[in-house]
PDB file of C-alpha atoms in Angstrom:
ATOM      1  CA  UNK A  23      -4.066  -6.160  41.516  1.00 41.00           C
ATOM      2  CA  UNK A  24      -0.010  -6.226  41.627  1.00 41.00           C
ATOM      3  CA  UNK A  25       1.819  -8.978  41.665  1.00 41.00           C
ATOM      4  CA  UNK A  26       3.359  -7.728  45.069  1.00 41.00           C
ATOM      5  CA  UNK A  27       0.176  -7.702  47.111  1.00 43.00           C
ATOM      6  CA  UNK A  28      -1.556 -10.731  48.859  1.00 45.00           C
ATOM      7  CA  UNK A  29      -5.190  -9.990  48.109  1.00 47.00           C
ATOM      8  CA  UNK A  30      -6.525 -11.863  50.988  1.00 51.00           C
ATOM      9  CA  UNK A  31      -8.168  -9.037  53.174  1.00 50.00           C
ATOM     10  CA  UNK A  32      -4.739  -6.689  52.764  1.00 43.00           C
ATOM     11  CA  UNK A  33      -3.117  -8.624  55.415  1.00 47.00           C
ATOM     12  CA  UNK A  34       0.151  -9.256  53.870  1.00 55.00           C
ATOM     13  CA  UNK A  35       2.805  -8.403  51.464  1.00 74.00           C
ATOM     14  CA  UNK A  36       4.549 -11.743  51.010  1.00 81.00           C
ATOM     15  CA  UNK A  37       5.069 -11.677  47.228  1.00 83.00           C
ATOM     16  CA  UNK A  38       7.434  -8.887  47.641  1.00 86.00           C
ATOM     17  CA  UNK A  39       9.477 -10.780  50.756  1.00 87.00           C
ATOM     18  CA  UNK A  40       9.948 -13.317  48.218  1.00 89.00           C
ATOM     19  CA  UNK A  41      11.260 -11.023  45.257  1.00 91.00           C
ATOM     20  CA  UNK A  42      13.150 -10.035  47.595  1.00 93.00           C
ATOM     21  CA  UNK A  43      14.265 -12.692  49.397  1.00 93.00           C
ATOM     22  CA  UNK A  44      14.872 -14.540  45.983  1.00 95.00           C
ATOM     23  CA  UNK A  45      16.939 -11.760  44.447  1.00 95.00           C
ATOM     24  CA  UNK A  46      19.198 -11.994  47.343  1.00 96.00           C
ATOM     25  CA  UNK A  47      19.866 -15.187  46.802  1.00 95.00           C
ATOM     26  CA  UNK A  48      20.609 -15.280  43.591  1.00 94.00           C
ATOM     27  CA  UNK A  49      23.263 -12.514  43.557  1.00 95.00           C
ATOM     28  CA  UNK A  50      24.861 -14.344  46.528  1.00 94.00           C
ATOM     29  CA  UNK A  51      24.510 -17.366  44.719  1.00 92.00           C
ATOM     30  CA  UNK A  52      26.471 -15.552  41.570  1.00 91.00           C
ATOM     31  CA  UNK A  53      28.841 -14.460  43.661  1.00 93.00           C
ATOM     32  CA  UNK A  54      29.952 -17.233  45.640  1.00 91.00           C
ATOM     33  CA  UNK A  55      29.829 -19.250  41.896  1.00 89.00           C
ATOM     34  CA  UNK A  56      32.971 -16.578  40.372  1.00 88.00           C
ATOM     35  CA  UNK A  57      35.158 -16.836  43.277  1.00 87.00           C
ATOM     36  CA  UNK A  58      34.537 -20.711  42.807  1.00 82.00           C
ATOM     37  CA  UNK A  59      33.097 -21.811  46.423  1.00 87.00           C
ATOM     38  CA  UNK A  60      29.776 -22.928  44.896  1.00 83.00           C
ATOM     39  CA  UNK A  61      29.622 -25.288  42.296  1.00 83.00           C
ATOM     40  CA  UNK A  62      26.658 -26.901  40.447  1.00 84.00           C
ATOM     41  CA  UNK A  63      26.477 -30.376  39.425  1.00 86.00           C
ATOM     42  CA  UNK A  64      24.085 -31.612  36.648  1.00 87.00           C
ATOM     43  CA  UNK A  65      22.508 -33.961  39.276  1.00 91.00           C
ATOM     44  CA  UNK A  66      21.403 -30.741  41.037  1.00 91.00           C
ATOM     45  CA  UNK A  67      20.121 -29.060  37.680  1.00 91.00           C
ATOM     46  CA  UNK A  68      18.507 -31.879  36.612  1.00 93.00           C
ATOM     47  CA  UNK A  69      16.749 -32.151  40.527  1.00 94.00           C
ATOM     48  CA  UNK A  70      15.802 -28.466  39.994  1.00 94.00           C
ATOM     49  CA  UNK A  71      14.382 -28.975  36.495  1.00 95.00           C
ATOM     50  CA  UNK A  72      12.232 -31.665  37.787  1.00 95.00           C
ATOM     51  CA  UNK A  73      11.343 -30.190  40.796  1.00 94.00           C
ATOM     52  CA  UNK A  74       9.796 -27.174  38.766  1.00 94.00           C
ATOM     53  CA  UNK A  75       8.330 -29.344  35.667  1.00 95.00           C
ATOM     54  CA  UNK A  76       6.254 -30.890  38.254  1.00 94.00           C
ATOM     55  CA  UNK A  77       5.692 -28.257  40.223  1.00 91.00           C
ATOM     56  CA  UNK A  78       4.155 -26.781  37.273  1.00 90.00           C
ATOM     57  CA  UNK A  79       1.886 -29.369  36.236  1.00 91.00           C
ATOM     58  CA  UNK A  80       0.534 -29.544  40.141  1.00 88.00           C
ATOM     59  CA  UNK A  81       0.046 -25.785  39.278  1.00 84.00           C
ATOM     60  CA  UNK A  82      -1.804 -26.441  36.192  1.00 82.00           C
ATOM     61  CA  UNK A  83      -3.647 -29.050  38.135  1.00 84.00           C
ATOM     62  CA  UNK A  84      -4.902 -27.125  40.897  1.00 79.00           C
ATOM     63  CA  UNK A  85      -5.993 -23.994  38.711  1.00 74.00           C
ATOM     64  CA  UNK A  86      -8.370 -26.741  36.833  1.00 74.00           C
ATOM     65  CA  UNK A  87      -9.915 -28.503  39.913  1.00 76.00           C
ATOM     66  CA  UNK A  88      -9.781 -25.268  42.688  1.00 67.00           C
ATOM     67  CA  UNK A  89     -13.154 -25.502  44.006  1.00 58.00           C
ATOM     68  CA  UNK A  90     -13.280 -22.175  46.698  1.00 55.00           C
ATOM     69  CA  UNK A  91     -13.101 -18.888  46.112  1.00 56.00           C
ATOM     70  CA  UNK A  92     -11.127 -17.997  48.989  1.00 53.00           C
ATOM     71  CA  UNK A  93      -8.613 -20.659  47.500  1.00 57.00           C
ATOM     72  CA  UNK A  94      -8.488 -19.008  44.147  1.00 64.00           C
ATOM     73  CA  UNK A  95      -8.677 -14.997  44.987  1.00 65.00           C
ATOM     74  CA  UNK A  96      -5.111 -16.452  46.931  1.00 65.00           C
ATOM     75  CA  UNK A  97      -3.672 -18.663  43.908  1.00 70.00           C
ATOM     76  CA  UNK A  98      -4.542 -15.636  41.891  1.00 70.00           C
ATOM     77  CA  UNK A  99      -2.612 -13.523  43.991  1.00 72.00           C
ATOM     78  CA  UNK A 100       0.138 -15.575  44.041  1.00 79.00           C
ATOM     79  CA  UNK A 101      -0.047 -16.985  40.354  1.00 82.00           C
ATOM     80  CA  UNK A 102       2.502 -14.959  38.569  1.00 84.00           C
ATOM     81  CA  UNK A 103       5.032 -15.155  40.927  1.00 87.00           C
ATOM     82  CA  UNK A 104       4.593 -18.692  41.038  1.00 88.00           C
ATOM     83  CA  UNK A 105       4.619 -19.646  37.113  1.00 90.00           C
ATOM     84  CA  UNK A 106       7.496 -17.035  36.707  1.00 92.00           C
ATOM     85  CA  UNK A 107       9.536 -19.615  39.480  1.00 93.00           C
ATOM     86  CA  UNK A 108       8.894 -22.509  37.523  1.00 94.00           C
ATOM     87  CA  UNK A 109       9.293 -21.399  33.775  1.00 95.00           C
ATOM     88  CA  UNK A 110      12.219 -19.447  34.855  1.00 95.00           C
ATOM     89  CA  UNK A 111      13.633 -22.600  36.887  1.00 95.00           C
ATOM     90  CA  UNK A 112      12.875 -25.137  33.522  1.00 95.00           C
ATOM     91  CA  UNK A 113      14.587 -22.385  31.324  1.00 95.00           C
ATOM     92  CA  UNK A 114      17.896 -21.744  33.117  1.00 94.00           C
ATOM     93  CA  UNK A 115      18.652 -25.773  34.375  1.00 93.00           C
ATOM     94  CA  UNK A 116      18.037 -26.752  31.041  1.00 93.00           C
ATOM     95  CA  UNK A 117      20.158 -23.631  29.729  1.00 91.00           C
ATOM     96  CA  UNK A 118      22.756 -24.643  32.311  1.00 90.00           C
ATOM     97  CA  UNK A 119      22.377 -28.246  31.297  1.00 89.00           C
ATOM     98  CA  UNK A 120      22.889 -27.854  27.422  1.00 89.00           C
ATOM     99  CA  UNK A 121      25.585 -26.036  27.331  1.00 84.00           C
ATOM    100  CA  UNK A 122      29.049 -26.319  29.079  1.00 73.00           C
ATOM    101  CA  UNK A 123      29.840 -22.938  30.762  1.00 68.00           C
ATOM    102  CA  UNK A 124      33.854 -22.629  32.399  1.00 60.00           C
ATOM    103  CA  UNK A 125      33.429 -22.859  35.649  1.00 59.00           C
ATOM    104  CA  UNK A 126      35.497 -19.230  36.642  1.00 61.00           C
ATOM    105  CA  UNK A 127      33.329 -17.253  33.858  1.00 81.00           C
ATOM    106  CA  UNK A 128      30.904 -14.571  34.619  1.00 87.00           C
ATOM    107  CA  UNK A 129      28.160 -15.863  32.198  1.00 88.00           C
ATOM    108  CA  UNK A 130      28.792 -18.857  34.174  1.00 86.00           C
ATOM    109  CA  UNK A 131      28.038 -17.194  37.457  1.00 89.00           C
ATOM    110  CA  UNK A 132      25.084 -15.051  35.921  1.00 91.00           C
ATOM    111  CA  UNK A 133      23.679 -17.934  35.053  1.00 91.00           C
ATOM    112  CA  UNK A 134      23.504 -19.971  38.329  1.00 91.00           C
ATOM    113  CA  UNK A 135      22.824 -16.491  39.806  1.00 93.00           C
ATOM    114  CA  UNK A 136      19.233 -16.375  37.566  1.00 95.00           C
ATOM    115  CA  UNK A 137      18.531 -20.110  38.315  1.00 94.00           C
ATOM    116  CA  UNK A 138      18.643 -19.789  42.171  1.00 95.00           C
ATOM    117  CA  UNK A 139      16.329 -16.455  41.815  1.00 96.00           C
ATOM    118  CA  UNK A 140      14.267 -18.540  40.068  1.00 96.00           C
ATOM    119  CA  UNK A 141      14.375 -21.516  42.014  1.00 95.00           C
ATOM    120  CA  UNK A 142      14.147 -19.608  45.319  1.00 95.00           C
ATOM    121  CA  UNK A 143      11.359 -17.545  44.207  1.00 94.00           C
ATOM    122  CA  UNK A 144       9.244 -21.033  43.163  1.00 93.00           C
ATOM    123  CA  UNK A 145       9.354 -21.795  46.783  1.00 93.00           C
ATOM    124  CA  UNK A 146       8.974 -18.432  48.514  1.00 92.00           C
ATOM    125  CA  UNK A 147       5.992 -17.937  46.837  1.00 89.00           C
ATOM    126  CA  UNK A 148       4.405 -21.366  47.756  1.00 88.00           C
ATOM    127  CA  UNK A 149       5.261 -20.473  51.231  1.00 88.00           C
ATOM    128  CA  UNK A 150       3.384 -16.965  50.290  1.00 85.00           C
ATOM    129  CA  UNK A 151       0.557 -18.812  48.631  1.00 82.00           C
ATOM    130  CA  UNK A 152      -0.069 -21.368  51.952  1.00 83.00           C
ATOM    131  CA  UNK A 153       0.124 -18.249  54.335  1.00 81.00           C
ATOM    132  CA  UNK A 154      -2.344 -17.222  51.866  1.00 78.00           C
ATOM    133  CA  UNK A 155      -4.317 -19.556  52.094  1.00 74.00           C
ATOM    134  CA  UNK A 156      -4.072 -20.000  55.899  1.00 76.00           C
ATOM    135  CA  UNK A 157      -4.939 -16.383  56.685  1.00 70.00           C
ATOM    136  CA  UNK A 158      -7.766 -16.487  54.517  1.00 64.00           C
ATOM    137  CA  UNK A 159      -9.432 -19.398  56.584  1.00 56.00           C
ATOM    138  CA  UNK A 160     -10.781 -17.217  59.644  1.00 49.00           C
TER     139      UNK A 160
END
């Protein structure tokens, strides 16, 4: 089973919409940060980190009490892509958060670049996880 496949009777390929989708995003993101239209403030990294720490414990929370297997053949599908949002999202606003990066430099922009993949990706793939979930439901 890939991480790019939906599972749920080989209807879709959503997973790889949202790496790609995602990916897009962040480079745009990276770019748009060096040439110094986008900026970052801490109140939006410290949104972002929240956003995903709880995201991830509703994850956790729904892997312990999922009661169908339709439900969890599509969580399962969608699981990596899905944890790999949120740990990626907690690593790189906290990253972004601890340390003071200038706002013209490329590690700068890489960075914001990786966060918005990440961030991006969290909620592409919950929008790939509820199609999931609704085309499994026939």
């Amino acid at each position: 089973m890939s991480m790019l496949d939906c599972n749920c009777n080989c209807r879709c390929r959503c997973n790889l919409t949202a790496l790609i989708a995602s990916l897009l995003i962040g480079v745009i993101a990276a770019f748009l940060r060096i040439t110094g239209v986008l900026t970052v403030s801490t109140t939006f990294l410290w949104a972002a980190f929240i956003i995903a720490v709880v995201y991830l414990a509703a994850l956790i929370l729904s892997m312990a009490l999922v009661g169908g297997k339709e439900a969890c053949a599509c969580l399962c599908t969608n699981l990596r892509a899905l944890v790999a949002g949120a740990l990626g999202t907690i690593l790189f606003a906290l990253v972004l958060l601890l340390i003071d990066v200038a706002a013209a430099s490329v590690i700068g922009a890489i960075l914001v670049g990786l966060l918005l993949f990440f961030f991006a990706l969290l909620f592409a793939s919950s929008a790939c996880l509820i199609k999931c979930l609704a085309d499994c439901r026939d």
